[in-house]
PDB file of C-alpha atoms and ligand atoms in Angstrom:
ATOM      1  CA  UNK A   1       0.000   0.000   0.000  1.00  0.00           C
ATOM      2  CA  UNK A   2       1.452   3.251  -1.401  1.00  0.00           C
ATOM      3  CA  UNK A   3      -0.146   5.436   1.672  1.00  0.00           C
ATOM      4  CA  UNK A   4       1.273   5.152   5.291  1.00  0.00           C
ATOM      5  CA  UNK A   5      -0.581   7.534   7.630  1.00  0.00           C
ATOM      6  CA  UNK A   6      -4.247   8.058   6.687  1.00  0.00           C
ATOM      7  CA  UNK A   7      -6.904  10.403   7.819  1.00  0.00           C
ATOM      8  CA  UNK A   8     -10.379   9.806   7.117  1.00  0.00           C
ATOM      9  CA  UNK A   9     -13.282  12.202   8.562  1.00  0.00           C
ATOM     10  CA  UNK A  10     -16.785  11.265   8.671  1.00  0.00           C
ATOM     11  CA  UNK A  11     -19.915  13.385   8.720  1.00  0.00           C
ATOM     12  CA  UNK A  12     -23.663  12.636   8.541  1.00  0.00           C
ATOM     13  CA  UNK A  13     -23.534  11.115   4.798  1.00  0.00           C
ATOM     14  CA  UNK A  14     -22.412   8.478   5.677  1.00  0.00           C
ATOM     15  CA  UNK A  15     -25.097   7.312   8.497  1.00  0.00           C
ATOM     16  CA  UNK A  16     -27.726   8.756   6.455  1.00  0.00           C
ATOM     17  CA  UNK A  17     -28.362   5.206   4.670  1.00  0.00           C
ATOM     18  CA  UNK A  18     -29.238   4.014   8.677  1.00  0.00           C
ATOM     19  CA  UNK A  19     -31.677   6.238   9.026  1.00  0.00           C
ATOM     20  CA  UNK A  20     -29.723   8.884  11.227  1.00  0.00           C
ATOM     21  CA  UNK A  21     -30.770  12.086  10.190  1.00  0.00           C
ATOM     22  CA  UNK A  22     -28.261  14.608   7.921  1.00  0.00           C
ATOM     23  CA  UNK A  23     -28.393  18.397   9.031  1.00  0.00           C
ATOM     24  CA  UNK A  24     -28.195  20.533   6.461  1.00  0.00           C
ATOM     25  CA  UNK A  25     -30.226  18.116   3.406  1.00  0.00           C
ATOM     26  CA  UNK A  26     -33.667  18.573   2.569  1.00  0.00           C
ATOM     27  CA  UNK A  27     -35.697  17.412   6.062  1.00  0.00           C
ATOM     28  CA  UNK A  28     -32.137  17.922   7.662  1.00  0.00           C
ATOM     29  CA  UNK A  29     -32.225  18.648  11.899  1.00  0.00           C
ATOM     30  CA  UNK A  30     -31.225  21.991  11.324  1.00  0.00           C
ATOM     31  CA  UNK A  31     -34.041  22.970   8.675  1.00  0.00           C
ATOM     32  CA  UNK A  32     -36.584  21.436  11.483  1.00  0.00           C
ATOM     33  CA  UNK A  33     -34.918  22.339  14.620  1.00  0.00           C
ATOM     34  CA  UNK A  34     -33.306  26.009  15.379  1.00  0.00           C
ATOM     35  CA  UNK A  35     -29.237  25.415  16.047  1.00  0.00           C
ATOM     36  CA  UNK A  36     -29.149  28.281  18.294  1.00  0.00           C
ATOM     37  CA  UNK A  37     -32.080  26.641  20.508  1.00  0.00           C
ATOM     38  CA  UNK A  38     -30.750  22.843  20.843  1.00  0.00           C
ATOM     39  CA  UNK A  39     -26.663  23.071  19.884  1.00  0.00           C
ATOM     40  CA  UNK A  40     -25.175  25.909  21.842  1.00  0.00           C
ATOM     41  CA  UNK A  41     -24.248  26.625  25.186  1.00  0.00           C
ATOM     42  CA  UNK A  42     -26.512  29.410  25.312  1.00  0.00           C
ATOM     43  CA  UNK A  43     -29.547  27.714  24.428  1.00  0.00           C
ATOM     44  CA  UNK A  44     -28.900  25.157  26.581  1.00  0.00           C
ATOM     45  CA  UNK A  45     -29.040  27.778  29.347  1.00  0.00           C
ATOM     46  CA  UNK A  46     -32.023  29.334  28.367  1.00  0.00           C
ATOM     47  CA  UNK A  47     -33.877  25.865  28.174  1.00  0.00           C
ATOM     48  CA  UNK A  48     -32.450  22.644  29.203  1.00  0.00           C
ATOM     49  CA  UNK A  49     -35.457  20.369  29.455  1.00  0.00           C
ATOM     50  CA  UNK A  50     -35.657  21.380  25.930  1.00  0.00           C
ATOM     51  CA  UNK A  51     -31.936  20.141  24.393  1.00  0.00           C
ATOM     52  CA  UNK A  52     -32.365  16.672  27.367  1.00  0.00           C
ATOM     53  CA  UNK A  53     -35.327  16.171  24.722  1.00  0.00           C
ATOM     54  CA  UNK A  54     -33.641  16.806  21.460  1.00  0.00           C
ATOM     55  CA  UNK A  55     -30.734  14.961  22.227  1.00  0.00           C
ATOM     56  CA  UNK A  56     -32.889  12.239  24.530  1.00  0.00           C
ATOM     57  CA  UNK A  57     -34.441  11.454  20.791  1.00  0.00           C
ATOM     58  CA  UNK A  58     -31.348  11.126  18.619  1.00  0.00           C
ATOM     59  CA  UNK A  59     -30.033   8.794  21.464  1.00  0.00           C
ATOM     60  CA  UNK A  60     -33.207   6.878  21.656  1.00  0.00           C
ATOM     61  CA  UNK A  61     -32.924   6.980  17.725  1.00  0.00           C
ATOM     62  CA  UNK A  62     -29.618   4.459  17.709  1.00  0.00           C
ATOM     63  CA  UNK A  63     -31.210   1.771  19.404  1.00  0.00           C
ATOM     64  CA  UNK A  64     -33.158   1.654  15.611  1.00  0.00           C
ATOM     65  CA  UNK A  65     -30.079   2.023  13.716  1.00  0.00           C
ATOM     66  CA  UNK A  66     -28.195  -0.429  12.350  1.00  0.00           C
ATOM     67  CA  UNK A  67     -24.078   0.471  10.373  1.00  0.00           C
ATOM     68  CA  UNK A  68     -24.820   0.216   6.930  1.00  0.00           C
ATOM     69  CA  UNK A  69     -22.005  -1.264   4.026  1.00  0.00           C
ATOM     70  CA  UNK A  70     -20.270   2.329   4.441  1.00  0.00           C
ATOM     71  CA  UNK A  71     -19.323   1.930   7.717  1.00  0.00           C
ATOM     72  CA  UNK A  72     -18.168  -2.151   7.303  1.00  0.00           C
ATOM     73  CA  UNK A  73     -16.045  -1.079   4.593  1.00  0.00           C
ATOM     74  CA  UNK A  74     -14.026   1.489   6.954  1.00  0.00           C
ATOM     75  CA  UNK A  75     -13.470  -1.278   9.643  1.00  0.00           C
ATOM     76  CA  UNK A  76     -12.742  -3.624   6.833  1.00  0.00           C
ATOM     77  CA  UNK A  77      -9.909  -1.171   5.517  1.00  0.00           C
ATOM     78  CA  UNK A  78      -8.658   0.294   8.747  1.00  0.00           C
ATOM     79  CA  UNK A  79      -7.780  -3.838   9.657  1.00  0.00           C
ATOM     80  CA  UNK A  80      -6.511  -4.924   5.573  1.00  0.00           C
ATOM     81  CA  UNK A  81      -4.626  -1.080   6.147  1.00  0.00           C
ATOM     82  CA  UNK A  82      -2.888  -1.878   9.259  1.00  0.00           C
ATOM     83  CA  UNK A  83      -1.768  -5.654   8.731  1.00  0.00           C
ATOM     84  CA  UNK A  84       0.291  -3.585   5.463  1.00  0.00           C
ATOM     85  CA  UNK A  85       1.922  -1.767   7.689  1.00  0.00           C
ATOM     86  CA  UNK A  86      -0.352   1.571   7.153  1.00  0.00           C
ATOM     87  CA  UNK A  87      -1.520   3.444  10.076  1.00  0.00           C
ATOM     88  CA  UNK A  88      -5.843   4.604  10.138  1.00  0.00           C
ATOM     89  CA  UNK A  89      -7.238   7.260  12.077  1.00  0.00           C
ATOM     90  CA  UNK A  90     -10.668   7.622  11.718  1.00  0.00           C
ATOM     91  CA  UNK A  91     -11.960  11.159  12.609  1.00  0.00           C
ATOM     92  CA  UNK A  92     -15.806  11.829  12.753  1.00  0.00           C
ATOM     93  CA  UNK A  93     -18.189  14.535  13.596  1.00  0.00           C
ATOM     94  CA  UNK A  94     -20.849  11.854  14.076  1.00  0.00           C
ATOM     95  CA  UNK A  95     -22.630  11.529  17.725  1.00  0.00           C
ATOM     96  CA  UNK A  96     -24.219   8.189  16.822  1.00  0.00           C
ATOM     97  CA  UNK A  97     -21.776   4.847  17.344  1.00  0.00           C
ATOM     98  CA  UNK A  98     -21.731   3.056  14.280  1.00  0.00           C
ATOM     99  CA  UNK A  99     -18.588   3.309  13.087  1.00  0.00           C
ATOM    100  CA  UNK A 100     -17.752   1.192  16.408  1.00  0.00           C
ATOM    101  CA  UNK A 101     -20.518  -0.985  15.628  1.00  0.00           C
ATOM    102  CA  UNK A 102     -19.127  -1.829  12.542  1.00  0.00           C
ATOM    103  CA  UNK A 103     -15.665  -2.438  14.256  1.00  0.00           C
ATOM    104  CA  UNK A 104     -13.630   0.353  13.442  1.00  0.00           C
ATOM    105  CA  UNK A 105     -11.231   1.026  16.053  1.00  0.00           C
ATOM    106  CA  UNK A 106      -8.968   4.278  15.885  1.00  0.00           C
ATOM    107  CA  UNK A 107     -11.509   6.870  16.177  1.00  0.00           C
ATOM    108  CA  UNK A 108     -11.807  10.134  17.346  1.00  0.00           C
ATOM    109  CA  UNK A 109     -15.481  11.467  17.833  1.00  0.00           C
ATOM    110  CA  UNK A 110     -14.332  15.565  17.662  1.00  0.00           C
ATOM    111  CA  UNK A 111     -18.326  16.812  18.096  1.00  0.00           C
ATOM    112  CA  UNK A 112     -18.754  14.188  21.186  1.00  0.00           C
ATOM    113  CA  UNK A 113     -20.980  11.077  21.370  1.00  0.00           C
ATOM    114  CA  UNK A 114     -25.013  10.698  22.431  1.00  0.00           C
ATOM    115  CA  UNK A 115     -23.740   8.094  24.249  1.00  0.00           C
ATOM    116  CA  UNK A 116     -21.918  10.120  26.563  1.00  0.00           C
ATOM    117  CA  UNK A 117     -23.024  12.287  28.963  1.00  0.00           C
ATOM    118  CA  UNK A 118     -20.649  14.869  30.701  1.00  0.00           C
ATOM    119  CA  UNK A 119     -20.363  17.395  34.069  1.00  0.00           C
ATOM    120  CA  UNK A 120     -20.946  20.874  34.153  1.00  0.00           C
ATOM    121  CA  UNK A 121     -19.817  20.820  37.776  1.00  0.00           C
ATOM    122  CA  UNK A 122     -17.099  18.335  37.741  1.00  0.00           C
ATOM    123  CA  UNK A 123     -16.129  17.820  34.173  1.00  0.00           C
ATOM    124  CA  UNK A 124     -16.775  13.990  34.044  1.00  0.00           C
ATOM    125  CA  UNK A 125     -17.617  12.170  31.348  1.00  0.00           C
ATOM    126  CA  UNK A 126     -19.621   9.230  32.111  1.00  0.00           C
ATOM    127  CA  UNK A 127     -20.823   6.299  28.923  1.00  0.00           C
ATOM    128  CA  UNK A 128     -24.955   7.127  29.203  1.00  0.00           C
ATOM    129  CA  UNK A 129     -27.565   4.970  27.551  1.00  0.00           C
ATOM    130  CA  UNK A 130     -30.683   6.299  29.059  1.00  0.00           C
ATOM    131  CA  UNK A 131     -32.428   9.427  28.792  1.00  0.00           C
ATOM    132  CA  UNK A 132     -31.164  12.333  30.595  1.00  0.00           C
ATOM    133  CA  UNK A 133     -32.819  14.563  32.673  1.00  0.00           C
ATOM    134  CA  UNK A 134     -32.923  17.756  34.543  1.00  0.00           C
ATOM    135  CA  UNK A 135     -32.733  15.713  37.437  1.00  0.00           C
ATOM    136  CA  UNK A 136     -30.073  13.148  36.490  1.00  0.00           C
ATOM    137  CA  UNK A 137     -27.272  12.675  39.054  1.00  0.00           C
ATOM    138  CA  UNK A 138     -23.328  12.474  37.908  1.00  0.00           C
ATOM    139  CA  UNK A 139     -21.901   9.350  38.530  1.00  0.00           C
ATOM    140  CA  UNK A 140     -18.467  11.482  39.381  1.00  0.00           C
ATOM    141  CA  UNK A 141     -19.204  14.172  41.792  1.00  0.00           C
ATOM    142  CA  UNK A 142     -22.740  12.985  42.990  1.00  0.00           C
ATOM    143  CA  UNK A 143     -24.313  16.558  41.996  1.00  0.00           C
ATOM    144  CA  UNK A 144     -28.371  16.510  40.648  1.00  0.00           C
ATOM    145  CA  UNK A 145     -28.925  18.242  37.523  1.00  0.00           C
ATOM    146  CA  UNK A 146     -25.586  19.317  36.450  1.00  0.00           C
ATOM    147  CA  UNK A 147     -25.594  16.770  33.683  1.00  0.00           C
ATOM    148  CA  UNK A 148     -25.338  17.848  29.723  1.00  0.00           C
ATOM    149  CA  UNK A 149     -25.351  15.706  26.656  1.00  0.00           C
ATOM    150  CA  UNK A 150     -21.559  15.106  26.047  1.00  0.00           C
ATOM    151  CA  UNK A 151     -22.030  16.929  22.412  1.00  0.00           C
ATOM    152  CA  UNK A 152     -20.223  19.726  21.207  1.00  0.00           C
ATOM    153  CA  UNK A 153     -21.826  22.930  20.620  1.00  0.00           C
ATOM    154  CA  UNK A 154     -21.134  26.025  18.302  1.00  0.00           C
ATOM    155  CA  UNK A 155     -18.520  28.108  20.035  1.00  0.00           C
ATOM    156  CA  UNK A 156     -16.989  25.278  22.036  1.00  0.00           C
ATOM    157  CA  UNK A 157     -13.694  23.679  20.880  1.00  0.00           C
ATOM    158  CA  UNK A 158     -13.881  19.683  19.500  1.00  0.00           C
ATOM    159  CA  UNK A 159     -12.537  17.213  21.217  1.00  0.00           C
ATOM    160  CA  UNK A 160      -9.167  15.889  20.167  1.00  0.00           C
ATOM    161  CA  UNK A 161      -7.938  18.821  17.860  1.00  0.00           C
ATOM    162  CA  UNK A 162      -4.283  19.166  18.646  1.00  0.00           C
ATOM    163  CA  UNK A 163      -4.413  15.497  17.848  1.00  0.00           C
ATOM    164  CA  UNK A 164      -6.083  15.561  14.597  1.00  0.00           C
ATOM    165  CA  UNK A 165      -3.965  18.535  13.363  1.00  0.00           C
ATOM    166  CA  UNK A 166      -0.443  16.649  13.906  1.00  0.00           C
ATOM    167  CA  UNK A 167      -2.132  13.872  12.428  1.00  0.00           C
ATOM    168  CA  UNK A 168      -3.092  15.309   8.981  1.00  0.00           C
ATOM    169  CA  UNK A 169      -0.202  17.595   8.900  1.00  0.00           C
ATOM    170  CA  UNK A 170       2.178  14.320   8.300  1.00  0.00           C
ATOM    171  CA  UNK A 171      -0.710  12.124   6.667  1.00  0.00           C
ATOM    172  CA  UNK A 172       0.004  11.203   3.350  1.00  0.00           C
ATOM    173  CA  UNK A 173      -4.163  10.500   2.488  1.00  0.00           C
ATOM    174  CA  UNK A 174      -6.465  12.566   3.383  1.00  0.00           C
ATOM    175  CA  UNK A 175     -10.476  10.959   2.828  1.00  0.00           C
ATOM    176  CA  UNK A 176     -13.311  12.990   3.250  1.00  0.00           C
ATOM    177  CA  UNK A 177     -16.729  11.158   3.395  1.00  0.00           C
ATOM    178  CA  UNK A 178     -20.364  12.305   3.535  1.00  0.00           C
ATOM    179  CA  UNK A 179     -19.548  16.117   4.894  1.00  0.00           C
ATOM    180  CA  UNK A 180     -21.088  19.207   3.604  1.00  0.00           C
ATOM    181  CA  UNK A 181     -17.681  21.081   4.256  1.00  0.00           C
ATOM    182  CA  UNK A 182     -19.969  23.923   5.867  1.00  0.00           C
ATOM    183  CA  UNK A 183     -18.347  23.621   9.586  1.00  0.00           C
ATOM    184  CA  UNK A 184     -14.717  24.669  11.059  1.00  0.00           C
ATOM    185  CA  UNK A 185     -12.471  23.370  11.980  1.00  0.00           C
ATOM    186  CA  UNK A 186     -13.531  19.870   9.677  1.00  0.00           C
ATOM    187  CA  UNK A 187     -14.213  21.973   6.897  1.00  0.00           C
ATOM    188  CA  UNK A 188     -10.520  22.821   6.549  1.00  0.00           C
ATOM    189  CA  UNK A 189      -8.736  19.680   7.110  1.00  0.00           C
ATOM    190  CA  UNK A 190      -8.423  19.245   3.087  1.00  0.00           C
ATOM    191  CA  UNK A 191      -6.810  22.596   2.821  1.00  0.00           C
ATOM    192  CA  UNK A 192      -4.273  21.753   5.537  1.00  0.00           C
ATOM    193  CA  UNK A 193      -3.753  18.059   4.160  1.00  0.00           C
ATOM    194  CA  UNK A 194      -3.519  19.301   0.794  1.00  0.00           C
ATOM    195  CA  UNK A 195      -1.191  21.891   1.931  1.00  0.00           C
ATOM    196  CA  UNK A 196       1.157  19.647   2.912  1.00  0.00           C
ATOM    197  CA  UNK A 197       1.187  17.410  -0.066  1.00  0.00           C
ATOM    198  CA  UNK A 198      -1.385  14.495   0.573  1.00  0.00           C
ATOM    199  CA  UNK A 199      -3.494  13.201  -1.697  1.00  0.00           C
ATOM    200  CA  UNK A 200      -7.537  14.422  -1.119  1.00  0.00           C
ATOM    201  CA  UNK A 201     -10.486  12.404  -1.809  1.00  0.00           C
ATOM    202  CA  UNK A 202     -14.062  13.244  -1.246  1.00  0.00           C
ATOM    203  CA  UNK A 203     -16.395  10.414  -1.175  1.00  0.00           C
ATOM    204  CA  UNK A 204     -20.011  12.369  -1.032  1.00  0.00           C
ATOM    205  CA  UNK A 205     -23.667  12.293  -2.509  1.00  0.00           C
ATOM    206  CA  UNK A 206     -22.974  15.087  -4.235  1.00  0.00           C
ATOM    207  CA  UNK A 207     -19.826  17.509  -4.342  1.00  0.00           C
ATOM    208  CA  UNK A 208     -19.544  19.606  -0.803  1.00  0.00           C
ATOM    209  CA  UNK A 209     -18.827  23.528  -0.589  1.00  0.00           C
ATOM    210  CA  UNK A 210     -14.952  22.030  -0.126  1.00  0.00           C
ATOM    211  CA  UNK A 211     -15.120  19.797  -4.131  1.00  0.00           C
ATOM    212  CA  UNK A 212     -12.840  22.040  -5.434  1.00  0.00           C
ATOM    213  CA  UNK A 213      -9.604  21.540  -2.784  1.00  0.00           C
ATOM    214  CA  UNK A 214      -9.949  17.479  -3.150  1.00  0.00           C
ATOM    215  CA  UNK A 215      -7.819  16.113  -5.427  1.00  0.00           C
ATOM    216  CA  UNK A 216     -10.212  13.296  -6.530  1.00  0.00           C
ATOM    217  CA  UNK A 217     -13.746  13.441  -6.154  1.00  0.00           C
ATOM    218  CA  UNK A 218     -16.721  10.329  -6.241  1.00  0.00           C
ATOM    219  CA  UNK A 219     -19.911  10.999  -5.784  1.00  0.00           C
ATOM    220  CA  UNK A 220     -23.295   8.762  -5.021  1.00  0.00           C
ATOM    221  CA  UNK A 221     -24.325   7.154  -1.844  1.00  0.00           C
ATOM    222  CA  UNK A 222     -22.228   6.195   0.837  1.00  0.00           C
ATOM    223  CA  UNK A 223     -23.106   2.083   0.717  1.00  0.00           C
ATOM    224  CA  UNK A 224     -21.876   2.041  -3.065  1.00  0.00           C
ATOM    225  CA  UNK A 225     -18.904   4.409  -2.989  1.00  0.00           C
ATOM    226  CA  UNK A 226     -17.218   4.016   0.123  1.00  0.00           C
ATOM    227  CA  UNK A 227     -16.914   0.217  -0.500  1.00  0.00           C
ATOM    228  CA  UNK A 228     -16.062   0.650  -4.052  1.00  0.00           C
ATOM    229  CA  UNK A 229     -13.269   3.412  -3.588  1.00  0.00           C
ATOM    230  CA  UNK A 230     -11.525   1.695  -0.449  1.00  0.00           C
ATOM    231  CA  UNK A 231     -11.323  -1.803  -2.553  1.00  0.00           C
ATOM    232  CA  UNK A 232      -9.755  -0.074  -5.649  1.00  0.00           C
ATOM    233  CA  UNK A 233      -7.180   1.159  -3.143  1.00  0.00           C
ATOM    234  CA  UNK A 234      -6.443  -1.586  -2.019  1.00  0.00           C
ATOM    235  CA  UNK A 235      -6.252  -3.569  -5.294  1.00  0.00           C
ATOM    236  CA  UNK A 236      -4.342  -0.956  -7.571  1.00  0.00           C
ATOM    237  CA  UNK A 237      -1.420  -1.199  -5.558  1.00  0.00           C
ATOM    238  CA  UNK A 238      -2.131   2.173  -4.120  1.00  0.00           C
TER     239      UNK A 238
HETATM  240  P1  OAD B   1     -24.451  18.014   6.765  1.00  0.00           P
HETATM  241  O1  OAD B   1     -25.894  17.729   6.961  1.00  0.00           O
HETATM  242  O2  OAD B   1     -24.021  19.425   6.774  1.00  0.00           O
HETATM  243  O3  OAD B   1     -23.950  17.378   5.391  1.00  0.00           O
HETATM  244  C1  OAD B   1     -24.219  16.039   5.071  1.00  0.00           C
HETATM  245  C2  OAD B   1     -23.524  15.709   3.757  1.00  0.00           C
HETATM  246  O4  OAD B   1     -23.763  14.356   3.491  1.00  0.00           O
HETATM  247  C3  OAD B   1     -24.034  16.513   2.542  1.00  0.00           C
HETATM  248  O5  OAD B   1     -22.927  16.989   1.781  1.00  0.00           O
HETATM  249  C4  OAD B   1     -24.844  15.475   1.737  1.00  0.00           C
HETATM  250  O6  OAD B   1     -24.744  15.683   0.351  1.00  0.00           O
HETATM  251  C5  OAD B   1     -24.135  14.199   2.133  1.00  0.00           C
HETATM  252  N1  OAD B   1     -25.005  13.007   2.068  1.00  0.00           N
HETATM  253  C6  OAD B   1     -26.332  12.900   2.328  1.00  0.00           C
HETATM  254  N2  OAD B   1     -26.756  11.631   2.173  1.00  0.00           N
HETATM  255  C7  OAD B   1     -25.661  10.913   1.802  1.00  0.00           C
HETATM  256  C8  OAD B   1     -25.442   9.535   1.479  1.00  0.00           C
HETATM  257  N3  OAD B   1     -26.417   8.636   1.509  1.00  0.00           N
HETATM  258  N4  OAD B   1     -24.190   9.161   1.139  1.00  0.00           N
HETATM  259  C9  OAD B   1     -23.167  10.054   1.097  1.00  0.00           C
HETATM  260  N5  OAD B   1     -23.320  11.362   1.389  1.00  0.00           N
HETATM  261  C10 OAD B   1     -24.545  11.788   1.737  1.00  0.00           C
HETATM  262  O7  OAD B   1     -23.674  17.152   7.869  1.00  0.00           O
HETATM  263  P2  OAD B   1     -22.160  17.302   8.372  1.00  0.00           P
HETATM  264  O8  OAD B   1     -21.281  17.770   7.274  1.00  0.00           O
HETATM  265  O9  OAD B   1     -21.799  16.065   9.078  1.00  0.00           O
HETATM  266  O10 OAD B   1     -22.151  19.574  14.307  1.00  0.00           O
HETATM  267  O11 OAD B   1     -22.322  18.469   9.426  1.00  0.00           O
HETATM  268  C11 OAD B   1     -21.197  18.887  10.147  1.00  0.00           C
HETATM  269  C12 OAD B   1     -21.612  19.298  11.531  1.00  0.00           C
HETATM  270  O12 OAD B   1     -22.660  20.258  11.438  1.00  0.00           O
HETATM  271  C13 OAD B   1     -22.234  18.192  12.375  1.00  0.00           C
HETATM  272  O13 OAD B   1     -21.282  17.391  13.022  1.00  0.00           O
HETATM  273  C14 OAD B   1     -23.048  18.950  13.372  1.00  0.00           C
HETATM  274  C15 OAD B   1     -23.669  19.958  12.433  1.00  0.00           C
HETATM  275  O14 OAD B   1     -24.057  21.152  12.987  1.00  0.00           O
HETATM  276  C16 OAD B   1     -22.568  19.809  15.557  1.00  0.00           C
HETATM  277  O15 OAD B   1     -23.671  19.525  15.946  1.00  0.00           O
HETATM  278  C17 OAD B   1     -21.510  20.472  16.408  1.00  0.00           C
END
């Protein structure tokens, strides 16, 4: 395998096929649901009991979902990837957990997990299946209420960042699947992989905002072209 250190970063696209909702598409969460209410820090101030629900939903909503071909075919290629030598890192902005469903193993979730819930008081961050509530009780420091979902809101910084940043500046693939390209800091990754000489693919339904810094480009659903691109990878030699 030609490429040694590759990046790949996820967005809604490619869990759209399992029935997790996109954001931005046609029927997309934030053309039914205002951002500023249910995904900032301010909002959540103003009215918790309303983002416990929002978020109490999407969690609810994974117990439905299954990982569709799209998400086998990255756990598939992250294992063929590293027994030639090649190191994976998997970076998504999803919440849901199917790309650890489907097995994949080096994976940073930079806009948090559903399944997570974390500590305004304490700062713990505790695995949560169940609803939560205004009245929910941290496992860490004991304190009722002081409980948010463990998601990542406009204006607060993603998890793992300094991480991903050394990681694409010395990656020598950069992959870019079902992501509108609409939100920093993901939307730049290309520009900083391609600045520094990988290659850039975007795998997408249709070409993002970002097409024109990718070096290669396929577009259709995620269960046909994910699959397809990864096994041409690995077959050309590449
Ligand atoms: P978007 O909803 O902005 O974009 C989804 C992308 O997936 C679009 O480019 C679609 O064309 C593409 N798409 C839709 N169906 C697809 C399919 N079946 N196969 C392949 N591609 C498909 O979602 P994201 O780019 O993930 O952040 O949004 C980025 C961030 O904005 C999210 O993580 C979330 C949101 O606000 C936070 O909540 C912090």
């Amino acid at each position: 395998m030609k490429y040694r250190r590759i990046v790949i970063l996820t967005g809604a696209g490619i869990s759209a096929e399992s029935g997790m909702g996109t954001f931005r598409d046609k029927g997309g969460l934030w053309t039914t649901h205002s951002l500023e209410d249910v995904a900032t820090p301010e909002g959540f101030a103003r009215d918790p009991a309303l983002v416990h629900t929002f978020y109490n939903l999407r969690r609810a909503g994974l117990k439905s979902a299954a990982p569709n071909r799209a998400h086998f075919a990255l756990a598939e290629f992250e294992q063929e990837a590293r027994s030639r030598g090649s190191d994976v890192m998997l970076v998504t902005q999803n919440v849901d957990d199917l790309h650890e469903r489907a097995g994949s193993l080096s994976i940073i979730h930079m806009h948090g997990e559903l399944t997570s819930a974390a500590c305004v008081s304490c700062g713990a961050r505790a695995r949560w299946e169940q609803d939560l509530g205004l009245d929910s009780l941290c496992p860490g420091c004991g304190r009722r209420g002081a409980l948010r979902p463990d998601v990542v809101w406009f204006g607060e910084v993603p998890y793992g960042i300094d991480e991903i940043h050394d990681r694409i500046s010395t990656c020598d693939l950069f992959v870019s699947i079902g992501t509108s390209g609409e939100v920093y800091p993901a939307a730049g990754f290309v520009g900083l992989a391609a600045g520094q000489g990988a290659h850039t693919v975007e795998l997408n339904l249709e070409p993002s905002a970002n097409a024109g810094f990718f070096s290669e480009g396929l577009y259709g659903p995620a269960t046909q072209v994910v699959d397809r691109w990864l096994n041409a990878l690995l077959h050309s030699g590449g």
